[in-house]
Every structure is written in C-alpha cells, then in structure tokens.
PDB file of C-alpha atoms in Angstrom:
ATOM      1  CA  MET A  16      -1.642  48.974  27.274  1.00 52.00           C
ATOM      2  CA  LYS A  17      -2.032  49.131  23.528  1.00 45.00           C
ATOM      3  CA  ARG A  18      -3.494  45.655  23.536  1.00 43.00           C
ATOM      4  CA  ILE A  19      -6.052  46.695  26.127  1.00 43.00           C
ATOM      5  CA  MET A  20      -7.000  49.703  24.062  1.00 39.00           C
ATOM      6  CA  ILE A  21      -7.481  47.500  20.997  1.00 38.00           C
ATOM      7  CA  ILE A  22      -9.674  45.070  22.957  1.00 39.00           C
ATOM      8  CA  GLY A  23     -11.625  47.989  24.475  1.00 37.00           C
ATOM      9  CA  GLY A  24     -12.148  49.492  21.015  1.00 38.00           C
ATOM     10  CA  ALA A  25     -13.332  46.108  19.692  1.00 37.00           C
ATOM     11  CA  ILE A  26     -15.858  45.821  22.545  1.00 38.00           C
ATOM     12  CA  VAL A  27     -17.164  49.345  21.896  1.00 38.00           C
ATOM     13  CA  GLY A  28     -17.403  48.598  18.206  1.00 36.00           C
ATOM     14  CA  ALA A  29     -19.286  45.408  18.886  1.00 36.00           C
ATOM     15  CA  LEU A  30     -21.711  47.218  21.188  1.00 35.00           C
ATOM     16  CA  ILE A  31     -22.344  49.854  18.480  1.00 35.00           C
ATOM     17  CA  VAL A  32     -23.112  47.096  16.011  1.00 34.00           C
ATOM     18  CA  VAL A  33     -25.517  45.480  18.519  1.00 33.00           C
ATOM     19  CA  VAL A  34     -27.268  48.797  19.093  1.00 33.00           C
ATOM     20  CA  VAL A  35     -27.578  49.508  15.374  1.00 34.00           C
ATOM     21  CA  VAL A  36     -28.876  46.005  14.668  1.00 33.00           C
ATOM     22  CA  ALA A  37     -31.317  46.265  17.547  1.00 35.00           C
ATOM     23  CA  GLY A  38     -32.497  49.648  16.240  1.00 35.00           C
ATOM     24  CA  ILE A  39     -33.032  48.255  12.754  1.00 35.00           C
ATOM     25  CA  PHE A  40     -34.891  45.265  14.177  1.00 36.00           C
ATOM     26  CA  LEU A  41     -37.126  47.554  16.314  1.00 38.00           C
ATOM     27  CA  VAL A  42     -37.991  49.780  13.349  1.00 43.00           C
ATOM     28  CA  ALA A  43     -38.586  46.815  11.054  1.00 46.00           C
ATOM     29  CA  ASN A  44     -40.840  45.200  13.616  1.00 56.00           C
ATOM     30  CA  LEU A  45     -42.378  48.277  15.176  1.00 72.00           C
ATOM     31  CA  ASP A  46     -45.933  47.427  14.084  1.00 79.00           C
ATOM     32  CA  SER A  47     -45.823  43.943  15.580  1.00 81.00           C
ATOM     33  CA  VAL A  48     -44.225  45.323  18.822  1.00 79.00           C
ATOM     34  CA  VAL A  49     -46.996  47.888  19.188  1.00 81.00           C
ATOM     35  CA  LYS A  50     -49.664  45.225  18.481  1.00 85.00           C
ATOM     36  CA  ARG A  51     -48.265  42.990  21.198  1.00 87.00           C
ATOM     37  CA  VAL A  52     -48.063  45.814  23.696  1.00 84.00           C
ATOM     38  CA  ILE A  53     -51.661  46.906  23.017  1.00 87.00           C
ATOM     39  CA  GLU A  54     -52.973  43.367  23.427  1.00 89.00           C
ATOM     40  CA  GLU A  55     -50.969  42.336  26.449  1.00 90.00           C
ATOM     41  CA  ALA A  56     -51.044  45.622  28.419  1.00 87.00           C
ATOM     42  CA  GLY A  57     -54.585  46.437  27.344  1.00 89.00           C
ATOM     43  CA  SER A  58     -55.887  43.076  28.503  1.00 92.00           C
ATOM     44  CA  ARG A  59     -54.269  43.507  31.902  1.00 91.00           C
ATOM     45  CA  MET A  60     -55.677  47.022  32.329  1.00 89.00           C
ATOM     46  CA  ALA A  61     -59.210  46.230  31.228  1.00 90.00           C
ATOM     47  CA  GLY A  62     -59.355  42.801  32.878  1.00 93.00           C
ATOM     48  CA  ALA A  63     -60.775  41.578  29.552  1.00 94.00           C
ATOM     49  CA  PRO A  64     -59.290  40.379  26.263  1.00 95.00           C
ATOM     50  CA  VAL A  65     -58.055  43.167  24.024  1.00 94.00           C
ATOM     51  CA  ARG A  66     -57.195  42.244  20.419  1.00 94.00           C
ATOM     52  CA  VAL A  67     -55.920  44.088  17.327  1.00 93.00           C
ATOM     53  CA  GLU A  68     -55.840  42.524  13.901  1.00 95.00           C
ATOM     54  CA  SER A  69     -53.053  44.735  12.565  1.00 92.00           C
ATOM     55  CA  VAL A  70     -51.069  47.900  13.325  1.00 90.00           C
ATOM     56  CA  SER A  71     -49.442  50.224  10.787  1.00 89.00           C
ATOM     57  CA  ILE A  72     -47.276  53.206  11.897  1.00 86.00           C
ATOM     58  CA  SER A  73     -45.169  55.486   9.690  1.00 87.00           C
ATOM     59  CA  LEU A  74     -42.125  56.976  11.439  1.00 83.00           C
ATOM     60  CA  GLU A  75     -41.768  59.438   8.583  1.00 85.00           C
ATOM     61  CA  SER A  76     -45.234  61.068   8.731  1.00 88.00           C
ATOM     62  CA  GLY A  77     -46.240  60.097  12.270  1.00 86.00           C
ATOM     63  CA  SER A  78     -49.570  58.703  10.983  1.00 90.00           C
ATOM     64  CA  GLY A  79     -50.821  55.333  12.022  1.00 89.00           C
ATOM     65  CA  ARG A  80     -53.814  53.070  12.145  1.00 90.00           C
ATOM     66  CA  LEU A  81     -55.078  50.084  14.075  1.00 91.00           C
ATOM     67  CA  ASP A  82     -57.370  47.654  12.297  1.00 93.00           C
ATOM     68  CA  GLY A  83     -59.794  45.273  13.967  1.00 95.00           C
ATOM     69  CA  LEU A  84     -59.691  46.577  17.526  1.00 93.00           C
ATOM     70  CA  THR A  85     -61.890  44.587  19.983  1.00 94.00           C
ATOM     71  CA  ILE A  86     -62.409  44.667  23.733  1.00 95.00           C
ATOM     72  CA  GLY A  87     -64.140  41.616  25.127  1.00 95.00           C
ATOM     73  CA  ASN A  88     -66.439  41.403  28.103  1.00 95.00           C
ATOM     74  CA  PRO A  89     -64.940  41.015  31.599  1.00 94.00           C
ATOM     75  CA  PRO A  90     -65.515  37.783  33.578  1.00 94.00           C
ATOM     76  CA  GLY A  91     -69.084  37.289  34.701  1.00 91.00           C
ATOM     77  CA  PHE A  92     -70.596  38.594  31.490  1.00 92.00           C
ATOM     78  CA  SER A  93     -71.380  36.948  28.167  1.00 92.00           C
ATOM     79  CA  ASP A  94     -68.751  35.988  25.568  1.00 93.00           C
ATOM     80  CA  ALA A  95     -69.879  38.860  23.348  1.00 93.00           C
ATOM     81  CA  ILE A  96     -67.573  41.728  22.344  1.00 95.00           C
ATOM     82  CA  ALA A  97     -68.069  44.865  24.470  1.00 95.00           C
ATOM     83  CA  PHE A  98     -66.449  47.282  22.008  1.00 94.00           C
ATOM     84  CA  SER A  99     -65.087  47.042  18.502  1.00 95.00           C
ATOM     85  CA  ALA A 100     -63.780  49.372  15.792  1.00 94.00           C
ATOM     86  CA  ARG A 101     -62.802  48.500  12.260  1.00 94.00           C
ATOM     87  CA  THR A 102     -60.223  51.234  12.188  1.00 93.00           C
ATOM     88  CA  VAL A 103     -58.541  53.532  14.703  1.00 93.00           C
ATOM     89  CA  SER A 104     -56.543  56.364  13.090  1.00 93.00           C
ATOM     90  CA  LEU A 105     -53.847  58.260  14.986  1.00 91.00           C
ATOM     91  CA  SER A 106     -51.232  60.918  14.531  1.00 92.00           C
ATOM     92  CA  LEU A 107     -47.951  61.031  16.498  1.00 89.00           C
ATOM     93  CA  ASP A 108     -45.517  63.845  17.229  1.00 90.00           C
ATOM     94  CA  ILE A 109     -42.444  62.079  15.865  1.00 85.00           C
ATOM     95  CA  THR A 110     -40.030  64.401  17.686  1.00 87.00           C
ATOM     96  CA  SER A 111     -41.476  63.319  21.002  1.00 86.00           C
ATOM     97  CA  LEU A 112     -40.300  59.718  20.457  1.00 79.00           C
ATOM     98  CA  ARG A 113     -36.809  60.759  21.427  1.00 79.00           C
ATOM     99  CA  GLY A 114     -37.804  61.518  25.003  1.00 81.00           C
ATOM    100  CA  SER A 115     -40.699  61.530  27.426  1.00 84.00           C
ATOM    101  CA  PRO A 116     -43.619  62.012  27.271  1.00 89.00           C
ATOM    102  CA  VAL A 117     -44.593  60.548  23.908  1.00 88.00           C
ATOM    103  CA  VAL A 118     -47.177  62.899  22.392  1.00 91.00           C
ATOM    104  CA  VAL A 119     -50.081  61.556  20.416  1.00 92.00           C
ATOM    105  CA  ARG A 120     -51.679  64.465  18.570  1.00 94.00           C
ATOM    106  CA  GLU A 121     -54.929  62.792  17.706  1.00 95.00           C
ATOM    107  CA  ILE A 122     -56.787  59.459  18.023  1.00 93.00           C
ATOM    108  CA  LEU A 123     -59.971  59.038  16.080  1.00 94.00           C
ATOM    109  CA  ILE A 124     -62.292  56.025  16.512  1.00 94.00           C
ATOM    110  CA  ASP A 125     -65.033  56.390  13.936  1.00 94.00           C
ATOM    111  CA  GLN A 126     -68.186  54.233  13.710  1.00 94.00           C
ATOM    112  CA  PRO A 127     -67.427  51.792  16.524  1.00 94.00           C
ATOM    113  CA  ALA A 128     -69.914  49.173  17.749  1.00 95.00           C
ATOM    114  CA  ALA A 129     -70.506  48.615  21.447  1.00 94.00           C
ATOM    115  CA  ARG A 130     -72.628  46.342  23.633  1.00 93.00           C
ATOM    116  CA  TYR A 131     -73.914  47.491  27.025  1.00 89.00           C
ATOM    117  CA  GLU A 132     -74.757  44.471  29.079  1.00 88.00           C
ATOM    118  CA  PHE A 133     -76.577  44.249  32.414  1.00 82.00           C
ATOM    119  CA  GLN A 134     -75.589  41.523  34.821  1.00 80.00           C
ATOM    120  CA  GLY A 135     -76.721  41.438  38.422  1.00 74.00           C
ATOM    121  CA  GLN A 136     -76.111  44.824  40.003  1.00 75.00           C
ATOM    122  CA  SER A 137     -73.560  45.982  37.484  1.00 80.00           C
ATOM    123  CA  SER A 138     -72.823  46.448  33.781  1.00 86.00           C
ATOM    124  CA  ASN A 139     -69.929  45.350  31.600  1.00 90.00           C
ATOM    125  CA  PHE A 140     -68.717  48.882  30.945  1.00 89.00           C
ATOM    126  CA  SER A 141     -68.745  49.961  34.613  1.00 86.00           C
ATOM    127  CA  THR A 142     -66.817  46.763  35.362  1.00 90.00           C
ATOM    128  CA  LEU A 143     -64.246  47.521  32.634  1.00 90.00           C
ATOM    129  CA  ALA A 144     -63.840  51.052  33.954  1.00 85.00           C
ATOM    130  CA  GLN A 145     -63.432  49.805  37.533  1.00 86.00           C
ATOM    131  CA  ASN A 146     -60.837  47.248  36.417  1.00 89.00           C
ATOM    132  CA  ALA A 147     -58.821  49.996  34.731  1.00 85.00           C
ATOM    133  CA  ARG A 148     -59.161  52.177  37.818  1.00 82.00           C
ATOM    134  CA  ASP A 149     -57.955  49.398  40.093  1.00 86.00           C
ATOM    135  CA  HIS A 150     -55.018  48.671  37.784  1.00 84.00           C
ATOM    136  CA  ALA A 151     -54.034  52.311  37.835  1.00 76.00           C
ATOM    137  CA  GLY A 152     -53.993  52.378  41.639  1.00 73.00           C
ATOM    138  CA  GLY A 153     -57.468  53.446  42.653  1.00 54.00           C
ATOM    139  CA  GLY A 154     -57.585  56.559  40.503  1.00 45.00           C
ATOM    140  CA  GLU A 155     -55.115  58.635  42.483  1.00 44.00           C
ATOM    141  CA  SER A 156     -52.957  60.032  39.739  1.00 41.00           C
ATOM    142  CA  ALA A 157     -49.272  60.419  40.371  1.00 41.00           C
ATOM    143  CA  GLY A 158     -48.523  61.715  36.913  1.00 42.00           C
ATOM    144  CA  ALA A 159     -45.893  59.925  34.879  1.00 42.00           C
ATOM    145  CA  ASP A 160     -44.577  58.109  37.965  1.00 40.00           C
ATOM    146  CA  ALA A 161     -47.755  56.072  38.410  1.00 44.00           C
ATOM    147  CA  GLY A 162     -47.744  52.576  37.017  1.00 45.00           C
ATOM    148  CA  SER A 163     -45.140  51.552  34.525  1.00 53.00           C
ATOM    149  CA  GLY A 164     -44.239  52.258  30.906  1.00 62.00           C
ATOM    150  CA  GLN A 165     -43.575  55.332  28.775  1.00 78.00           C
ATOM    151  CA  ALA A 166     -45.422  58.483  29.834  1.00 88.00           C
ATOM    152  CA  LEU A 167     -48.078  59.590  27.325  1.00 89.00           C
ATOM    153  CA  VAL A 168     -49.868  62.772  26.322  1.00 92.00           C
ATOM    154  CA  ILE A 169     -52.923  62.641  24.050  1.00 93.00           C
ATOM    155  CA  ASP A 170     -53.906  66.023  22.711  1.00 94.00           C
ATOM    156  CA  SER A 171     -57.224  64.854  21.215  1.00 94.00           C
ATOM    157  CA  LEU A 172     -59.230  61.665  21.430  1.00 93.00           C
ATOM    158  CA  ARG A 173     -62.565  61.306  19.651  1.00 94.00           C
ATOM    159  CA  ILE A 174     -65.018  58.381  19.519  1.00 94.00           C
ATOM    160  CA  GLU A 175     -67.765  59.295  16.999  1.00 95.00           C
ATOM    161  CA  ASN A 176     -70.695  57.942  15.005  1.00 96.00           C
ATOM    162  CA  GLY A 177     -70.961  54.777  17.049  1.00 95.00           C
ATOM    163  CA  GLN A 178     -73.845  52.402  17.696  1.00 93.00           C
ATOM    164  CA  ILE A 179     -74.550  50.486  20.888  1.00 89.00           C
ATOM    165  CA  ALA A 180     -76.698  47.445  21.607  1.00 88.00           C
ATOM    166  CA  VAL A 181     -78.217  47.259  25.085  1.00 85.00           C
ATOM    167  CA  ALA A 182     -78.844  43.773  26.479  1.00 81.00           C
ATOM    168  CA  ALA A 183     -79.850  41.974  29.656  1.00 76.00           C
ATOM    169  CA  PRO A 184     -79.027  38.318  28.789  1.00 66.00           C
ATOM    170  CA  ALA A 185     -80.049  37.057  32.197  1.00 61.00           C
ATOM    171  CA  LEU A 186     -83.610  38.283  31.577  1.00 60.00           C
ATOM    172  CA  THR A 187     -84.203  38.154  27.823  1.00 64.00           C
ATOM    173  CA  ASP A 188     -82.552  37.464  24.474  1.00 72.00           C
ATOM    174  CA  GLN A 189     -83.722  40.819  23.125  1.00 73.00           C
ATOM    175  CA  THR A 190     -81.392  43.723  22.444  1.00 76.00           C
ATOM    176  CA  LEU A 191     -82.142  47.379  21.731  1.00 78.00           C
ATOM    177  CA  SER A 192     -79.877  49.471  19.531  1.00 83.00           C
ATOM    178  CA  THR A 193     -79.261  53.209  19.787  1.00 86.00           C
ATOM    179  CA  ALA A 194     -76.645  55.803  18.988  1.00 89.00           C
ATOM    180  CA  LEU A 195     -73.502  55.830  21.170  1.00 91.00           C
ATOM    181  CA  PRO A 196     -72.986  59.413  22.426  1.00 91.00           C
ATOM    182  CA  PRO A 197     -69.691  60.828  21.161  1.00 94.00           C
ATOM    183  CA  VAL A 198     -66.646  60.906  23.404  1.00 92.00           C
ATOM    184  CA  ARG A 199     -64.324  63.891  23.011  1.00 93.00           C
ATOM    185  CA  LEU A 200     -61.314  64.368  25.336  1.00 92.00           C
ATOM    186  CA  THR A 201     -58.501  66.851  24.983  1.00 92.00           C
ATOM    187  CA  GLY A 202     -55.183  67.399  26.739  1.00 92.00           C
ATOM    188  CA  ILE A 203     -54.948  63.978  28.367  1.00 90.00           C
ATOM    189  CA  GLY A 204     -51.836  64.132  30.549  1.00 89.00           C
ATOM    190  CA  ARG A 205     -50.774  67.507  29.203  1.00 88.00           C
ATOM    191  CA  ASP A 206     -50.919  69.349  32.568  1.00 88.00           C
ATOM    192  CA  ARG A 207     -49.062  66.534  34.353  1.00 87.00           C
ATOM    193  CA  GLY A 208     -46.117  66.050  32.017  1.00 89.00           C
ATOM    194  CA  GLY A 209     -47.607  62.806  30.737  1.00 90.00           C
ATOM    195  CA  LEU A 210     -49.539  59.901  32.273  1.00 88.00           C
ATOM    196  CA  ALA A 211     -48.710  56.227  32.618  1.00 86.00           C
ATOM    197  CA  PRO A 212     -50.436  53.970  30.074  1.00 84.00           C
ATOM    198  CA  ALA A 213     -52.659  52.513  32.869  1.00 82.00           C
ATOM    199  CA  GLU A 214     -53.935  56.014  33.666  1.00 84.00           C
ATOM    200  CA  VAL A 215     -54.615  56.730  30.034  1.00 86.00           C
ATOM    201  CA  ALA A 216     -56.565  53.487  29.741  1.00 85.00           C
ATOM    202  CA  GLN A 217     -58.505  54.437  32.848  1.00 83.00           C
ATOM    203  CA  ILE A 218     -59.505  57.809  31.339  1.00 85.00           C
ATOM    204  CA  VAL A 219     -60.660  56.260  28.023  1.00 87.00           C
ATOM    205  CA  LEU A 220     -62.640  53.477  29.682  1.00 85.00           C
ATOM    206  CA  LEU A 221     -64.252  55.834  32.183  1.00 85.00           C
ATOM    207  CA  ALA A 222     -65.376  58.175  29.438  1.00 88.00           C
ATOM    208  CA  LEU A 223     -66.562  55.268  27.274  1.00 88.00           C
ATOM    209  CA  ALA A 224     -68.424  53.765  30.231  1.00 85.00           C
ATOM    210  CA  GLU A 225     -70.282  57.033  30.820  1.00 85.00           C
ATOM    211  CA  SER A 226     -71.162  57.339  27.136  1.00 89.00           C
ATOM    212  CA  ALA A 227     -72.510  53.737  27.143  1.00 84.00           C
ATOM    213  CA  ARG A 228     -74.487  54.367  30.365  1.00 82.00           C
ATOM    214  CA  THR A 229     -76.067  57.449  28.876  1.00 84.00           C
ATOM    215  CA  ALA A 230     -77.094  55.455  25.786  1.00 83.00           C
ATOM    216  CA  ALA A 231     -78.577  52.649  27.957  1.00 78.00           C
ATOM    217  CA  ALA A 232     -80.571  55.176  29.937  1.00 77.00           C
ATOM    218  CA  SER A 233     -82.158  56.449  26.709  1.00 75.00           C
ATOM    219  CA  THR A 234     -83.583  53.046  25.721  1.00 71.00           C
ATOM    220  CA  SER A 235     -86.927  51.610  26.669  1.00 63.00           C
ATOM    221  CA  LEU A 236     -86.158  49.241  29.549  1.00 63.00           C
ATOM    222  CA  GLN A 237     -89.817  48.131  29.460  1.00 60.00           C
ATOM    223  CA  ASP A 238     -89.312  46.849  25.876  1.00 58.00           C
ATOM    224  CA  LEU A 239     -85.960  45.310  26.796  1.00 59.00           C
ATOM    225  CA  THR A 240     -87.314  43.243  29.676  1.00 56.00           C
ATOM    226  CA  GLY A 241     -90.661  42.395  28.123  1.00 57.00           C
ATOM    227  CA  GLY A 242     -92.342  43.841  31.191  1.00 54.00           C
ATOM    228  CA  ALA A 243     -90.961  41.230  33.608  1.00 55.00           C
ATOM    229  CA  GLU A 244     -91.969  42.083  37.152  1.00 53.00           C
ATOM    230  CA  GLY A 245     -89.347  44.137  38.954  1.00 55.00           C
ATOM    231  CA  ALA A 246     -86.913  43.910  36.063  1.00 59.00           C
ATOM    232  CA  VAL A 247     -87.270  47.486  34.867  1.00 58.00           C
ATOM    233  CA  ASP A 248     -86.630  48.843  38.359  1.00 61.00           C
ATOM    234  CA  ARG A 249     -83.601  46.643  38.742  1.00 60.00           C
ATOM    235  CA  LEU A 250     -82.017  47.725  35.488  1.00 64.00           C
ATOM    236  CA  ARG A 251     -82.852  51.353  36.187  1.00 66.00           C
ATOM    237  CA  GLY A 252     -81.045  50.944  39.498  1.00 62.00           C
ATOM    238  CA  VAL A 253     -77.902  49.744  37.742  1.00 60.00           C
ATOM    239  CA  ILE A 254     -77.992  52.798  35.413  1.00 62.00           C
ATOM    240  CA  GLU A 255     -78.599  55.189  38.312  1.00 62.00           C
ATOM    241  CA  GLU A 256     -75.742  53.676  40.266  1.00 59.00           C
ATOM    242  CA  GLY A 257     -73.521  54.234  37.239  1.00 51.00           C
ATOM    243  CA  ALA A 258     -74.645  57.870  37.141  1.00 49.00           C
ATOM    244  CA  GLU A 259     -73.702  58.294  40.808  1.00 52.00           C
ATOM    245  CA  GLU A 260     -70.282  56.813  40.104  1.00 53.00           C
ATOM    246  CA  ALA A 261     -69.841  59.228  37.205  1.00 49.00           C
ATOM    247  CA  GLY A 262     -70.740  62.119  39.479  1.00 48.00           C
ATOM    248  CA  SER A 263     -68.458  61.141  42.323  1.00 47.00           C
ATOM    249  CA  GLY A 264     -66.142  58.141  42.389  1.00 45.00           C
ATOM    250  CA  LEU A 265     -65.309  57.153  38.818  1.00 48.00           C
ATOM    251  CA  GLY A 266     -66.186  60.578  37.452  1.00 53.00           C
ATOM    252  CA  GLY A 267     -64.048  62.257  40.137  1.00 55.00           C
ATOM    253  CA  ALA A 268     -61.106  60.113  39.137  1.00 53.00           C
ATOM    254  CA  LEU A 269     -61.643  61.037  35.500  1.00 54.00           C
ATOM    255  CA  LYS A 270     -61.759  64.750  36.322  1.00 57.00           C
ATOM    256  CA  GLY A 271     -58.621  64.439  38.440  1.00 55.00           C
ATOM    257  CA  LEU A 272     -56.619  62.635  35.757  1.00 56.00           C
ATOM    258  CA  LEU A 273     -57.663  65.178  33.142  1.00 55.00           C
ATOM    259  CA  GLY A 274     -56.414  67.998  35.316  1.00 53.00           C
ATOM    260  CA  GLY A 275     -59.806  69.505  36.143  1.00 50.00           C
ATOM    261  CA  GLN A 276     -61.402  69.376  32.708  1.00 50.00           C
TER     262      GLN A 276
END
C-alpha cells in the first residue's frame, strides 16, 4: 500500500511538473501562438489569406499590438490585398483570461488601407463577409455555443482614419481613392455571454464590408469605368445589391449578433 502511495505521489508530482512546464512554454510563446491562431483561424473564416507580421501581448498590463495585418482577396478576385493595417492596438481584461468569456476592452485599427474590388455581380468585401457568415453557420447566433474556440466579448472596436481604393480590374486599370468611413462597434457579445470567434469575425467583416460599400458608392463610377457602355449601371447594381444585403440579410445578421444594436 505504501509503495502504491509513493508511486501515486510520483505520478502526481510528474503531472504537476508537466503542467508547470507547459504553462511556462505557453507564456513564453504566447505571441507566436496568437499569431498562428489569427492566421489559421482568420484565413478559414474569411476564405482568404490572413497574415500578421508580429504579435506582442503583455500579460502584466493587458496591452497588446499586432503589426502588419493583411487580409487578401477571396478566390475570383485579383491578387491584391483587400485590407491592411500597420498596427492594431488592443487592451485585454487580464482577469477574464482565467475563465470564459475572454474580454477585450478595446481594439483600435488606425489608418488602415483597403481595396474595394468589383468582379462580376459581386465585390471582394461582400464575398469576405458572406464567407464569414457561412463559416459562422448562416448568421444564426447561438451565443458562445456556436462554432468552436474560446468565447469572446469585445467592448469597443474602432477602425478609423482609413483610405480605400475602388477598382474594377475587369473593366479598367484605373483606381479611385477616397476616405474609408469609420467603423465603431461596442458591446460585441456582451449581451450573449460571449460569442464564438467565427461570429466575432462575421461581425467585423460585415461592418467593414458596409463601410467599404458606402465608400465605393461615393466615388465617380463614370470616371472609374471611363464611360464604358453599361459599365456604370452594372457597378451601381453591385453597390445597390450590397445595400440591400446590409438592410436585410447580412445587415440583419449583424444586428442579431450585436444584440439589437
């Protein structure tokens, strides 16, 4: 009996050592782990390549930053980057890391660059938003039980001072640049006890798609197309279809996930 207790104690001791070592490894490699998760999960959700040059998170202060964030175009569009930001700053509620949901107090994306691209009867941003919606299960939120991964709450997300280039590469090489309307969201997942990462991605891409569509609608489509016959009406139809989605389908999903905001 004593021998069994000694063996049992040794096993428990070994497990404790493993847990401690694993914890040290996770903390020491937290930035690279977060970077990998953002790139792998983000690419699946958007249906397009998501890349981050570096991640830096302080577990003492809860502050963090992502450098070199890019979201590529989905299949069927050019090889250009749809959205990029030199720096994304964030603030975490460190105490929330012990349970669920994880609370992100603030995310700020300042001075991003975007490219709104027409292709056929769609645009790159509406396609990215639809991809995220499909990944999240059609937009029917089931709170933290939907999808997989740690439930999240984001108290404030701001995308500000951005610029967007509007292009129709199938028609012309010309691009028109204009300001990207700011995106400001609050209380993401707060009323639902947290949302799955796929749902959070859906919210962000839906809001970004609407901002990009609004910017595209403000440009001179006549200048963009060079006056090609029927081209202006075709592009205007893509924009108007996006507006209808924002008012019903995609926009309805966004409103539902934000708890009626």
